[in-house]
One Martini backbone bead per residue (centre of mass of N, CA, C, O) as a GRO file, in nm:
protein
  165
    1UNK     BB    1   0.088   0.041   0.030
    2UNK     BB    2   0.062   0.382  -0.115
    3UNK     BB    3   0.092   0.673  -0.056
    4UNK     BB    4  -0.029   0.964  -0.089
    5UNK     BB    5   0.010   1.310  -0.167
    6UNK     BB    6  -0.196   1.522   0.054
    7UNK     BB    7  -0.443   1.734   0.151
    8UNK     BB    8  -0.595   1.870   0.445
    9UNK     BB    9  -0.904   2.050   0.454
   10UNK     BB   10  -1.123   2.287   0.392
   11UNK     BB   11  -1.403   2.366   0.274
   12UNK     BB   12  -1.538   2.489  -0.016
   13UNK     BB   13  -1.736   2.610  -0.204
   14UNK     BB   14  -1.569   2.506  -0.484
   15UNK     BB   15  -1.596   2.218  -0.377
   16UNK     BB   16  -1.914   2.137  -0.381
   17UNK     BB   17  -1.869   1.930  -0.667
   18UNK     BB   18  -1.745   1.732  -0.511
   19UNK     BB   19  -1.922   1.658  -0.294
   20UNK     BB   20  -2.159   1.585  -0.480
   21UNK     BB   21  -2.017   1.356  -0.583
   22UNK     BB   22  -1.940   1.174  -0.359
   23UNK     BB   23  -2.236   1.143  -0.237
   24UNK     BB   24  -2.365   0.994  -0.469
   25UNK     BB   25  -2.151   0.755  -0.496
   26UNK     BB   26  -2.239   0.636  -0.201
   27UNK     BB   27  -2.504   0.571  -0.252
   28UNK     BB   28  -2.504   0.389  -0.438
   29UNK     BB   29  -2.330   0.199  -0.253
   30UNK     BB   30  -2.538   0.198  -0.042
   31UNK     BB   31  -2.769   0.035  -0.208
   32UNK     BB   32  -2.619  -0.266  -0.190
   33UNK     BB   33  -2.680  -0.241   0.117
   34UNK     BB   34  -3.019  -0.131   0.153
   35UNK     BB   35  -3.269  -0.018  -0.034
   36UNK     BB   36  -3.463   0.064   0.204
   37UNK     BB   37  -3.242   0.274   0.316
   38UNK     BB   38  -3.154   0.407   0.083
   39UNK     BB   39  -3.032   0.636  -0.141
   40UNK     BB   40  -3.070   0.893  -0.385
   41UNK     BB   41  -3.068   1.189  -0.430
   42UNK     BB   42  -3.059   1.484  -0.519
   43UNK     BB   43  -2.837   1.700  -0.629
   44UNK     BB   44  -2.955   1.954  -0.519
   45UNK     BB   45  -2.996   1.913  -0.232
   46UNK     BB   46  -2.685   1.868  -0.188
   47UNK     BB   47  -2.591   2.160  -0.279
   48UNK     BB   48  -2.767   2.297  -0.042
   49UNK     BB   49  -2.620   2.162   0.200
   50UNK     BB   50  -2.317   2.234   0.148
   51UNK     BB   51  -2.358   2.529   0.132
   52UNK     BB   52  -2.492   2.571   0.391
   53UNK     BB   53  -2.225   2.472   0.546
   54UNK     BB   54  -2.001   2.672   0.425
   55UNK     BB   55  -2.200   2.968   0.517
   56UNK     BB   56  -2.180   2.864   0.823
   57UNK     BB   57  -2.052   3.092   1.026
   58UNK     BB   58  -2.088   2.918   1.326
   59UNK     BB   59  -1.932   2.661   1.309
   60UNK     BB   60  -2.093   2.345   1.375
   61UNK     BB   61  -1.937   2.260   1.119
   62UNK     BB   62  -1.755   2.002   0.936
   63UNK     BB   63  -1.583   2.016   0.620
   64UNK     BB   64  -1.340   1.784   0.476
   65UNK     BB   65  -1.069   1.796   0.223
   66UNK     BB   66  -0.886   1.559   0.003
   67UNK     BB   67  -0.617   1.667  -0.185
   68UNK     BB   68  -0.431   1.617  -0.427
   69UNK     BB   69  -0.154   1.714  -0.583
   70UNK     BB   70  -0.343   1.808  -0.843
   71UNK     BB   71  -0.637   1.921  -0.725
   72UNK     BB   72  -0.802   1.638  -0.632
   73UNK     BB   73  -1.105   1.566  -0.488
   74UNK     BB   74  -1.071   1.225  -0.301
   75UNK     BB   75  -1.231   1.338  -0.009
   76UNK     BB   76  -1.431   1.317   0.270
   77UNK     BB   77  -1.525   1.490   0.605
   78UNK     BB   78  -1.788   1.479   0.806
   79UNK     BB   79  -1.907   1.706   1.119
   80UNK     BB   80  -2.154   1.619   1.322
   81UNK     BB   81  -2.310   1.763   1.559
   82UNK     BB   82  -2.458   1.697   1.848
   83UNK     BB   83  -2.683   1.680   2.083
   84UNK     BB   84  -2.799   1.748   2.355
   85UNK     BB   85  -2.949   1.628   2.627
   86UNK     BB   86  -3.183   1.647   2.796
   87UNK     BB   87  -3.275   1.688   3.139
   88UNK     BB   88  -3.495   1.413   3.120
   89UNK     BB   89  -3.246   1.252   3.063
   90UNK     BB   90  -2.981   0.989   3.103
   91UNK     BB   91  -2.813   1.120   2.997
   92UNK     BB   92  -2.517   1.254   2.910
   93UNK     BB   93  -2.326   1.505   2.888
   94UNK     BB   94  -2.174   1.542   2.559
   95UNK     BB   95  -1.940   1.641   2.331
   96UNK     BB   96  -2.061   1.550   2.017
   97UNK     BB   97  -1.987   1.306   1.675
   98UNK     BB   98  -2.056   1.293   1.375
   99UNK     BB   99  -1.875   1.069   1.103
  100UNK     BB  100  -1.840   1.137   0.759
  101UNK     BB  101  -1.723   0.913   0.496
  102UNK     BB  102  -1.519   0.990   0.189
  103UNK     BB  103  -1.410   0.772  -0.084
  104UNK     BB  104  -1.288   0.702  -0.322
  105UNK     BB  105  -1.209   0.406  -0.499
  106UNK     BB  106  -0.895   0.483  -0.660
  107UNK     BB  107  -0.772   0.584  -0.314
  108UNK     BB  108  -0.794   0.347  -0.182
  109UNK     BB  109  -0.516   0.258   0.064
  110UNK     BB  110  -0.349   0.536   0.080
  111UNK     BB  111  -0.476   0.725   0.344
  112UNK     BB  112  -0.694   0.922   0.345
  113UNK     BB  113  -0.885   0.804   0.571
  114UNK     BB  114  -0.702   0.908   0.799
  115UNK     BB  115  -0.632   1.169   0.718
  116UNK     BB  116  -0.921   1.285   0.777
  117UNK     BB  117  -0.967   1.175   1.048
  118UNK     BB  118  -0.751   1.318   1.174
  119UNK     BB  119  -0.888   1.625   1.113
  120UNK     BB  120  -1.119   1.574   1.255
  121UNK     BB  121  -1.009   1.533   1.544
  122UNK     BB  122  -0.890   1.803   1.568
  123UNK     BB  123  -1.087   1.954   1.539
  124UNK     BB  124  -1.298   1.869   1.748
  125UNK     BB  125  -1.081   1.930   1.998
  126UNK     BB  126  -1.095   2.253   1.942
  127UNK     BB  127  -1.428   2.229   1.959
  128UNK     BB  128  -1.453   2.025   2.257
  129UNK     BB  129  -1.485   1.767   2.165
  130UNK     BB  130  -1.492   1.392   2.270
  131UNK     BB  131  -1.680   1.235   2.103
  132UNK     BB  132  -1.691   0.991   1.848
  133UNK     BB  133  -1.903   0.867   1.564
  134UNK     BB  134  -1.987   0.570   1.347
  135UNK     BB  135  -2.256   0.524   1.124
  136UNK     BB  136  -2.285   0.127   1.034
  137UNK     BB  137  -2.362  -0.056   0.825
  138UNK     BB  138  -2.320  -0.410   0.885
  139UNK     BB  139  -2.266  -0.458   0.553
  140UNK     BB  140  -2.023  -0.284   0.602
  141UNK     BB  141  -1.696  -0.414   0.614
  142UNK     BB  142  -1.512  -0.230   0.566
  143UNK     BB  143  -1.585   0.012   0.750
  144UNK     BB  144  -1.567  -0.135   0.997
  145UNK     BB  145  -1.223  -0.201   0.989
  146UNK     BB  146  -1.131   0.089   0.934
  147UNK     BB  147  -1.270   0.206   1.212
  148UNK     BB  148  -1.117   0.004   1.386
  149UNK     BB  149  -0.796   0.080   1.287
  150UNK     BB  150  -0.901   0.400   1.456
  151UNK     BB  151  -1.054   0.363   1.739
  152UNK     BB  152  -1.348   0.193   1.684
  153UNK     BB  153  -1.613   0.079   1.847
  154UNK     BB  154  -1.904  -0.085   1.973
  155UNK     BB  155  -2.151   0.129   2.136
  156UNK     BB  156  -2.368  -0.099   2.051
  157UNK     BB  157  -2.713  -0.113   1.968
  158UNK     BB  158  -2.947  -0.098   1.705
  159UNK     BB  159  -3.281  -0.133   1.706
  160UNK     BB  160  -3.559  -0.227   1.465
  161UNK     BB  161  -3.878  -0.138   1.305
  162UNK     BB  162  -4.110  -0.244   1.072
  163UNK     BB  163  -4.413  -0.149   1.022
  164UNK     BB  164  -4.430  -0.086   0.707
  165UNK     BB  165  -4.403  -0.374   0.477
   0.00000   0.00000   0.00000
């Protein structure tokens, strides 16, 4: 496995259009992991989240972007901070984050999405967060190999039932 080299930035405006393409293939990748489950949004409505999320003053949410030596944007991690539990829950209040990662295809294995987690994890601390968390489909098993050989455990279990159909 050769590394690549590439920078891990802010994503910006300009940067849209490839976070809008990581998205919608991301999506492709995962109806085959559960269509009851996932979809290809609308490519409009991803361009309105990431412009959204770019232009929001208060940084209350991170996307960054690995560009490579040439200037081709790799892969993005979204770090989406949790809300704060009610004062009548039993949780502990805890600054918390969820990581979505997105890599391409053709630079997997590469370390791309390593220098990612390194970048959001960062970030997160800087930004006074303590726990990050990814939220994993039981059936994507690359995915749960990498988050596990980057120091993410187990935290429960989620169970669900569907009502209709």
């Amino acid at each position: 496995m050769q590394q690549t080299r590439l920078a891990v930035r802010p994503a910006a405006l300009a940067d849209v259009p490839s976070l809008v393409e990581l998205r919608l293939a991301n999506a492709v990748a995962h109806l085959a992991l559960d269509p009851r489950i996932y979809r290809v949004p609308q490519r409009e409505a991803v361009v309105r989240h990431f412009t959204a999320m770019l232009t929001d003053e208060a940084g209350r949410d991170a996307v960054l972007v690995a560009e490579s030596h040439d200037g081709r944007v790799v892969g993005m991690i979204e770090v989406l901070r949790n809300s704060e539990p009610p004062e009548h829950q039993i949780l502990r209040p805890e600054p918390s984050a969820q990581v979505h990662t997105v890599v391409l295809a053709d630079v997997r294995g590469l370390g791309v999405g390593a220098a990612l987690l390194d970048a959001a994890k960062q970030w997160a601390i800087d930004q006074g967060i303590t726990y990050l968390s990814a939220g994993i489909h039981h059936r994507n098993a690359g995915a749960v190999r990498f988050y596990s050989r980057h120091g993410y455990t187990d935290s429960g279990v989620s169970l669900g039932r569907r009502l209709l159909g």
